[in-house]
PDB file of C-alpha atoms in Angstrom:
ATOM      1  CA  SER A   2     121.859  95.246 116.441  1.00  0.00           C
ATOM      2  CA  TRP A   3     121.490  91.916 118.325  1.00  0.00           C
ATOM      3  CA  ASP A   4     119.682  93.308 121.475  1.00  0.00           C
ATOM      4  CA  LEU A   5     116.289  92.039 120.438  1.00  0.00           C
ATOM      5  CA  THR A   6     114.884  92.825 123.932  1.00  0.00           C
ATOM      6  CA  ALA A   7     115.785  96.479 123.586  1.00  0.00           C
ATOM      7  CA  ILE A   8     114.403  96.471 119.962  1.00  0.00           C
ATOM      8  CA  GLU A   9     110.975  95.042 121.183  1.00  0.00           C
ATOM      9  CA  LYS A  10     110.952  97.462 124.086  1.00  0.00           C
ATOM     10  CA  SER A  11     111.486 100.402 121.749  1.00  0.00           C
ATOM     11  CA  ALA A  12     108.400  99.282 119.737  1.00  0.00           C
ATOM     12  CA  ARG A  13     106.443  98.674 122.970  1.00  0.00           C
ATOM     13  CA  ILE A  14     107.186 102.313 124.059  1.00  0.00           C
ATOM     14  CA  ALA A  15     106.137 103.520 120.623  1.00  0.00           C
ATOM     15  CA  ALA A  16     102.837 101.724 120.883  1.00  0.00           C
ATOM     16  CA  ILE A  17     102.151 103.063 124.362  1.00  0.00           C
ATOM     17  CA  GLU A  18     102.837 106.639 123.241  1.00  0.00           C
ATOM     18  CA  ALA A  19     100.907 106.297 119.908  1.00  0.00           C
ATOM     19  CA  SER A  20      97.880 104.667 121.462  1.00  0.00           C
ATOM     20  CA  ALA A  21      97.721 107.350 124.087  1.00  0.00           C
ATOM     21  CA  VAL A  22      96.902 110.005 121.439  1.00  0.00           C
ATOM     22  CA  GLY A  23      94.434 107.657 119.526  1.00  0.00           C
ATOM     23  CA  ILE A  24      96.679 106.175 116.855  1.00  0.00           C
ATOM     24  CA  ASN A  25      95.980 102.421 116.621  1.00  0.00           C
ATOM     25  CA  TRP A  26      97.984 101.371 113.553  1.00  0.00           C
ATOM     26  CA  THR A  27     101.497 101.855 112.398  1.00  0.00           C
ATOM     27  CA  PHE A  28     103.125 101.237 108.973  1.00  0.00           C
ATOM     28  CA  ALA A  29     106.000  99.406 110.586  1.00  0.00           C
ATOM     29  CA  PRO A  30     108.218  97.341 110.643  1.00  0.00           C
ATOM     30  CA  MET A  31     109.882  97.688 107.355  1.00  0.00           C
ATOM     31  CA  ILE A  32     111.482  94.278 106.793  1.00  0.00           C
ATOM     32  CA  ASP A  33     112.904  94.767 103.394  1.00  0.00           C
ATOM     33  CA  ILE A  34     116.238  93.167 102.952  1.00  0.00           C
ATOM     34  CA  SER A  35     118.574  95.523 101.044  1.00  0.00           C
ATOM     35  CA  ARG A  36     122.258  95.175  99.964  1.00  0.00           C
ATOM     36  CA  ASP A  37     122.664  98.392  98.011  1.00  0.00           C
ATOM     37  CA  ALA A  38     123.737 101.342 100.243  1.00  0.00           C
ATOM     38  CA  ARG A  39     122.648 103.690  97.514  1.00  0.00           C
ATOM     39  CA  TRP A  40     119.012 102.907  98.330  1.00  0.00           C
ATOM     40  CA  GLY A  41     118.038 105.725 100.679  1.00  0.00           C
ATOM     41  CA  ARG A  42     115.712 103.649 102.853  1.00  0.00           C
ATOM     42  CA  VAL A  43     118.345 101.365 104.229  1.00  0.00           C
ATOM     43  CA  MET A  44     118.085 103.217 107.431  1.00  0.00           C
ATOM     44  CA  GLU A  45     114.497 102.214 107.842  1.00  0.00           C
ATOM     45  CA  GLY A  46     115.101  98.569 107.526  1.00  0.00           C
ATOM     46  CA  ALA A  47     117.083  95.916 109.478  1.00  0.00           C
ATOM     47  CA  GLY A  48     120.009  95.523 107.272  1.00  0.00           C
ATOM     48  CA  GLU A  49     121.277  93.080 104.551  1.00  0.00           C
ATOM     49  CA  ASP A  50     121.128  89.763 106.503  1.00  0.00           C
ATOM     50  CA  THR A  51     117.796  87.828 106.342  1.00  0.00           C
ATOM     51  CA  TYR A  52     118.191  86.033 109.566  1.00  0.00           C
ATOM     52  CA  LEU A  53     118.796  89.197 111.585  1.00  0.00           C
ATOM     53  CA  GLY A  54     116.218  91.152 109.665  1.00  0.00           C
ATOM     54  CA  THR A  55     113.713  88.464 110.390  1.00  0.00           C
ATOM     55  CA  LYS A  56     114.516  88.468 114.127  1.00  0.00           C
ATOM     56  CA  ILE A  57     114.222  92.268 114.332  1.00  0.00           C
ATOM     57  CA  GLY A  58     110.952  92.330 112.459  1.00  0.00           C
ATOM     58  CA  VAL A  59     109.373  89.875 114.736  1.00  0.00           C
ATOM     59  CA  ALA A  60     110.575  91.645 117.882  1.00  0.00           C
ATOM     60  CA  ARG A  61     109.089  94.997 116.613  1.00  0.00           C
ATOM     61  CA  ILE A  62     105.750  93.268 115.746  1.00  0.00           C
ATOM     62  CA  LYS A  63     105.606  91.847 119.241  1.00  0.00           C
ATOM     63  CA  GLY A  64     106.409  95.227 120.672  1.00  0.00           C
ATOM     64  CA  PHE A  65     103.778  97.055 118.716  1.00  0.00           C
ATOM     65  CA  GLN A  66     100.956  94.435 119.010  1.00  0.00           C
ATOM     66  CA  GLY A  67     101.661  92.926 122.546  1.00  0.00           C
ATOM     67  CA  ASN A  68      99.830  89.737 123.436  1.00  0.00           C
ATOM     68  CA  ASP A  69      96.321  91.137 123.165  1.00  0.00           C
ATOM     69  CA  LEU A  70      95.524  93.722 120.464  1.00  0.00           C
ATOM     70  CA  SER A  71      92.351  94.650 122.353  1.00  0.00           C
ATOM     71  CA  ALA A  72      94.468  96.106 125.104  1.00  0.00           C
ATOM     72  CA  PRO A  73      94.284  99.891 125.007  1.00  0.00           C
ATOM     73  CA  ASN A  74      98.051 100.327 124.825  1.00  0.00           C
ATOM     74  CA  THR A  75      98.744  98.273 121.673  1.00  0.00           C
ATOM     75  CA  ILE A  76      98.676  99.029 117.995  1.00  0.00           C
ATOM     76  CA  ALA A  77      98.422  96.958 114.753  1.00  0.00           C
ATOM     77  CA  ALA A  78     101.628  96.464 112.918  1.00  0.00           C
ATOM     78  CA  THR A  79     102.340  96.402 109.213  1.00  0.00           C
ATOM     79  CA  ALA A  80     104.936  94.273 107.679  1.00  0.00           C
ATOM     80  CA  LYS A  81     106.268  96.026 104.492  1.00  0.00           C
ATOM     81  CA  HIS A  82     107.116  96.073 101.598  1.00  0.00           C
ATOM     82  CA  PHE A  83     105.715  92.925  99.920  1.00  0.00           C
ATOM     83  CA  ALA A  84     108.006  92.295  98.131  1.00  0.00           C
ATOM     84  CA  GLY A  85     111.438  93.006  96.815  1.00  0.00           C
ATOM     85  CA  TYR A  86     111.457  96.807  97.377  1.00  0.00           C
ATOM     86  CA  GLY A  87     114.911  96.614  98.807  1.00  0.00           C
ATOM     87  CA  PHE A  88     116.329  95.255  95.548  1.00  0.00           C
ATOM     88  CA  ALA A  89     115.543  98.211  93.294  1.00  0.00           C
ATOM     89  CA  GLU A  90     118.038  98.530  90.470  1.00  0.00           C
ATOM     90  CA  ALA A  91     120.916 100.835  91.184  1.00  0.00           C
ATOM     91  CA  GLY A  92     119.470 101.778  94.582  1.00  0.00           C
ATOM     92  CA  ARG A  93     116.950 104.075  92.801  1.00  0.00           C
ATOM     93  CA  ASP A  94     113.716 104.329  94.714  1.00  0.00           C
ATOM     94  CA  TYR A  95     110.693 102.976  92.892  1.00  0.00           C
ATOM     95  CA  ASN A  96     112.821 101.367  90.197  1.00  0.00           C
ATOM     96  CA  THR A  97     112.269  98.003  88.742  1.00  0.00           C
ATOM     97  CA  VAL A  98     113.268  94.813  90.529  1.00  0.00           C
ATOM     98  CA  ASP A  99     114.821  91.786  88.719  1.00  0.00           C
ATOM     99  CA  ILE A 100     115.745  89.007  91.023  1.00  0.00           C
ATOM    100  CA  SER A 101     116.069  85.193  90.879  1.00  0.00           C
ATOM    101  CA  THR A 102     113.631  82.808  92.440  1.00  0.00           C
ATOM    102  CA  THR A 103     116.364  81.774  94.883  1.00  0.00           C
ATOM    103  CA  THR A 104     116.755  85.362  95.994  1.00  0.00           C
ATOM    104  CA  LEU A 105     112.982  85.824  96.390  1.00  0.00           C
ATOM    105  CA  TYR A 106     112.402  82.654  98.351  1.00  0.00           C
ATOM    106  CA  ASN A 107     115.631  82.548 100.458  1.00  0.00           C
ATOM    107  CA  VAL A 108     116.438  86.251 101.080  1.00  0.00           C
ATOM    108  CA  ILE A 109     113.360  88.437 100.614  1.00  0.00           C
ATOM    109  CA  LEU A 110     110.338  86.335 101.700  1.00  0.00           C
ATOM    110  CA  PRO A 111     111.508  84.739 105.110  1.00  0.00           C
ATOM    111  CA  PRO A 112     110.990  87.887 107.136  1.00  0.00           C
ATOM    112  CA  PHE A 113     107.403  88.241 105.782  1.00  0.00           C
ATOM    113  CA  LYS A 114     106.724  84.495 106.422  1.00  0.00           C
ATOM    114  CA  ALA A 115     107.848  85.094 110.001  1.00  0.00           C
ATOM    115  CA  ALA A 116     105.719  88.226 110.416  1.00  0.00           C
ATOM    116  CA  VAL A 117     102.663  86.223 109.253  1.00  0.00           C
ATOM    117  CA  ASP A 118     103.522  83.415 111.625  1.00  0.00           C
ATOM    118  CA  ASN A 119     103.757  85.927 114.496  1.00  0.00           C
ATOM    119  CA  ASP A 120     100.206  87.257 113.726  1.00  0.00           C
ATOM    120  CA  VAL A 121     101.109  90.554 112.089  1.00  0.00           C
ATOM    121  CA  LYS A 122      97.682  92.141 111.387  1.00  0.00           C
ATOM    122  CA  THR A 123      98.400  93.857 108.022  1.00  0.00           C
ATOM    123  CA  VAL A 124     101.020  93.691 105.151  1.00  0.00           C
ATOM    124  CA  MET A 125     101.844  96.518 102.850  1.00  0.00           C
ATOM    125  CA  ASN A 126     102.625  95.704  99.177  1.00  0.00           C
ATOM    126  CA  SER A 127     105.359  97.529  97.298  1.00  0.00           C
ATOM    127  CA  PHE A 128     105.854  99.962  94.514  1.00  0.00           C
ATOM    128  CA  ASN A 129     108.201  97.913  92.451  1.00  0.00           C
ATOM    129  CA  VAL A 130     107.777  95.461  89.555  1.00  0.00           C
ATOM    130  CA  ILE A 131     108.833  91.771  89.904  1.00  0.00           C
ATOM    131  CA  ASN A 132     108.957  89.695  86.699  1.00  0.00           C
ATOM    132  CA  GLY A 133     107.254  92.498  84.840  1.00  0.00           C
ATOM    133  CA  VAL A 134     104.298  92.748  87.209  1.00  0.00           C
ATOM    134  CA  PRO A 135     103.792  95.476  89.835  1.00  0.00           C
ATOM    135  CA  ALA A 136     103.606  94.030  93.274  1.00  0.00           C
ATOM    136  CA  THR A 137     100.334  95.742  93.893  1.00  0.00           C
ATOM    137  CA  GLY A 138      98.831  93.884  90.913  1.00  0.00           C
ATOM    138  CA  SER A 139     100.508  90.554  91.583  1.00  0.00           C
ATOM    139  CA  SER A 140      98.207  87.703  92.351  1.00  0.00           C
ATOM    140  CA  PHE A 141     101.297  85.503  92.726  1.00  0.00           C
ATOM    141  CA  LEU A 142     102.590  87.492  95.711  1.00  0.00           C
ATOM    142  CA  GLN A 143      99.376  88.517  97.340  1.00  0.00           C
ATOM    143  CA  ARG A 144      96.903  85.662  96.730  1.00  0.00           C
ATOM    144  CA  ASP A 145      99.048  82.640  95.853  1.00  0.00           C
ATOM    145  CA  ILE A 146     101.855  83.178  98.486  1.00  0.00           C
ATOM    146  CA  LEU A 147     100.475  85.407 101.197  1.00  0.00           C
ATOM    147  CA  LYS A 148      96.878  84.473 101.430  1.00  0.00           C
ATOM    148  CA  SER A 149      96.791  80.947 100.165  1.00  0.00           C
ATOM    149  CA  LYS A 150     100.258  79.267 100.899  1.00  0.00           C
ATOM    150  CA  TRP A 151     100.790  81.224 104.191  1.00  0.00           C
ATOM    151  CA  HIS A 152      97.157  81.476 105.241  1.00  0.00           C
ATOM    152  CA  PHE A 153      97.410  85.160 105.996  1.00  0.00           C
ATOM    153  CA  ASN A 154      93.997  86.291 107.205  1.00  0.00           C
ATOM    154  CA  GLY A 155      94.757  90.008 107.849  1.00  0.00           C
ATOM    155  CA  PHE A 156      94.454  92.535 105.137  1.00  0.00           C
ATOM    156  CA  VAL A 157      96.868  94.037 102.490  1.00  0.00           C
ATOM    157  CA  ILE A 158      97.329  97.804 102.103  1.00  0.00           C
ATOM    158  CA  SER A 159      98.830  99.360  99.019  1.00  0.00           C
ATOM    159  CA  ASP A 160     101.855 101.480  99.450  1.00  0.00           C
ATOM    160  CA  TRP A 161     101.305 105.219  98.971  1.00  0.00           C
ATOM    161  CA  GLY A 162      99.736 105.608  95.563  1.00  0.00           C
ATOM    162  CA  SER A 163     101.088 102.254  94.265  1.00  0.00           C
ATOM    163  CA  VAL A 164      97.687 101.329  92.781  1.00  0.00           C
ATOM    164  CA  ALA A 165      97.683 104.389  90.464  1.00  0.00           C
ATOM    165  CA  GLU A 166     101.493 103.855  89.812  1.00  0.00           C
ATOM    166  CA  MET A 167     100.656 100.726  87.887  1.00  0.00           C
ATOM    167  CA  ILE A 168      99.736 103.172  85.063  1.00  0.00           C
ATOM    168  CA  ASP A 169     103.284 104.556  85.147  1.00  0.00           C
ATOM    169  CA  HIS A 170     104.639 100.994  84.986  1.00  0.00           C
ATOM    170  CA  GLY A 171     102.666 100.552  81.716  1.00  0.00           C
ATOM    171  CA  PHE A 172     100.555  97.755  83.357  1.00  0.00           C
ATOM    172  CA  ALA A 173      97.175  99.459  83.018  1.00  0.00           C
ATOM    173  CA  LYS A 174      95.730 102.258  81.086  1.00  0.00           C
ATOM    174  CA  ASP A 175      93.613 104.153  83.709  1.00  0.00           C
ATOM    175  CA  LEU A 176      92.476 104.364  87.320  1.00  0.00           C
ATOM    176  CA  LYS A 177      89.454 102.134  86.681  1.00  0.00           C
ATOM    177  CA  GLN A 178      91.520  99.372  85.207  1.00  0.00           C
ATOM    178  CA  VAL A 179      94.117  99.478  88.049  1.00  0.00           C
ATOM    179  CA  ALA A 180      91.317  99.295  90.666  1.00  0.00           C
ATOM    180  CA  GLU A 181      90.133  96.077  88.995  1.00  0.00           C
ATOM    181  CA  LEU A 182      93.592  94.623  88.732  1.00  0.00           C
ATOM    182  CA  ALA A 183      94.694  95.492  92.237  1.00  0.00           C
ATOM    183  CA  ALA A 184      91.475  94.353  93.927  1.00  0.00           C
ATOM    184  CA  ASN A 185      91.442  90.998  92.103  1.00  0.00           C
ATOM    185  CA  ALA A 186      95.160  90.542  92.865  1.00  0.00           C
ATOM    186  CA  GLY A 187      94.578  90.791  96.596  1.00  0.00           C
ATOM    187  CA  SER A 188      95.418  94.426  97.476  1.00  0.00           C
ATOM    188  CA  ASP A 189      92.629  95.001  99.973  1.00  0.00           C
ATOM    189  CA  MET A 190      92.942  98.764 100.747  1.00  0.00           C
ATOM    190  CA  ASP A 191      93.926 101.516  98.303  1.00  0.00           C
ATOM    191  CA  MET A 192      96.114 104.156 100.064  1.00  0.00           C
ATOM    192  CA  GLU A 193      96.104 107.612  98.211  1.00  0.00           C
ATOM    193  CA  SER A 194      95.242 106.550  94.628  1.00  0.00           C
ATOM    194  CA  TYR A 195      91.389 106.928  95.103  1.00  0.00           C
ATOM    195  CA  ALA A 196      90.928 104.130  92.699  1.00  0.00           C
ATOM    196  CA  TYR A 197      88.784 101.923  94.856  1.00  0.00           C
ATOM    197  CA  ILE A 198      86.495 104.567  96.337  1.00  0.00           C
ATOM    198  CA  THR A 199      85.935 105.860  92.754  1.00  0.00           C
ATOM    199  CA  HIS A 200      85.535 102.760  90.746  1.00  0.00           C
ATOM    200  CA  LEU A 201      84.948  99.583  92.796  1.00  0.00           C
ATOM    201  CA  LYS A 202      81.182  99.977  92.957  1.00  0.00           C
ATOM    202  CA  GLU A 203      80.814 100.092  89.258  1.00  0.00           C
ATOM    203  CA  LEU A 204      83.349  97.266  88.740  1.00  0.00           C
ATOM    204  CA  VAL A 205      81.321  95.060  91.046  1.00  0.00           C
ATOM    205  CA  GLU A 206      78.040  95.941  89.181  1.00  0.00           C
ATOM    206  CA  ALA A 207      79.883  95.179  85.869  1.00  0.00           C
ATOM    207  CA  GLY A 208      81.017  91.835  87.094  1.00  0.00           C
ATOM    208  CA  LYS A 209      84.707  92.735  86.810  1.00  0.00           C
ATOM    209  CA  VAL A 210      85.270  92.405  90.580  1.00  0.00           C
ATOM    210  CA  SER A 211      83.491  89.802  92.728  1.00  0.00           C
ATOM    211  CA  ILE A 212      81.508  90.981  95.656  1.00  0.00           C
ATOM    212  CA  ASN A 213      83.245  88.269  97.583  1.00  0.00           C
ATOM    213  CA  VAL A 214      86.387  90.197  97.061  1.00  0.00           C
ATOM    214  CA  ILE A 215      84.808  93.266  98.548  1.00  0.00           C
TER     215      ILE A 215
END
């Protein structure tokens, strides 16, 4: 667990092999801190300790991206899931998350801050709700913290279908509304909800989403 050189090398090998077949982006590393063994994705993360999880995340980012992303044997990394996904109630995937500010800032966010500081190119938001707001529609997480406070200048991709799942959370009524909410909140790319490609043009024309956001 503490052989960070081996961990970085494993990501470097993955980048070499992936780039050789034309893949230039990976949805890794998963840097969710989780302390409930019932959550099935514990095997994908770096454990329950924030310090160790941060070190492993940075090592993998360096392995994937190398020192020069224009090099043909490197791939862009994605820090995921922003944020709190590993604290789903009762270990049930996609479930709600109810955490204190202390836990958010001292346990969950440090690995993501380190990822940004080490030039991770993309960040993936998460399925879960925090303080009643789905992460995909959270301006607090994506704009206030990630893009403003941390000066992240890459882009944010939604988790698989998480834009549309804001309807299931009771946060929006339809695909058009979730496109508006997610885009304005700072989710830059919609994976598998088809909300942006279907509705963003008309939302811009209606003045609901600024062209500057696009």
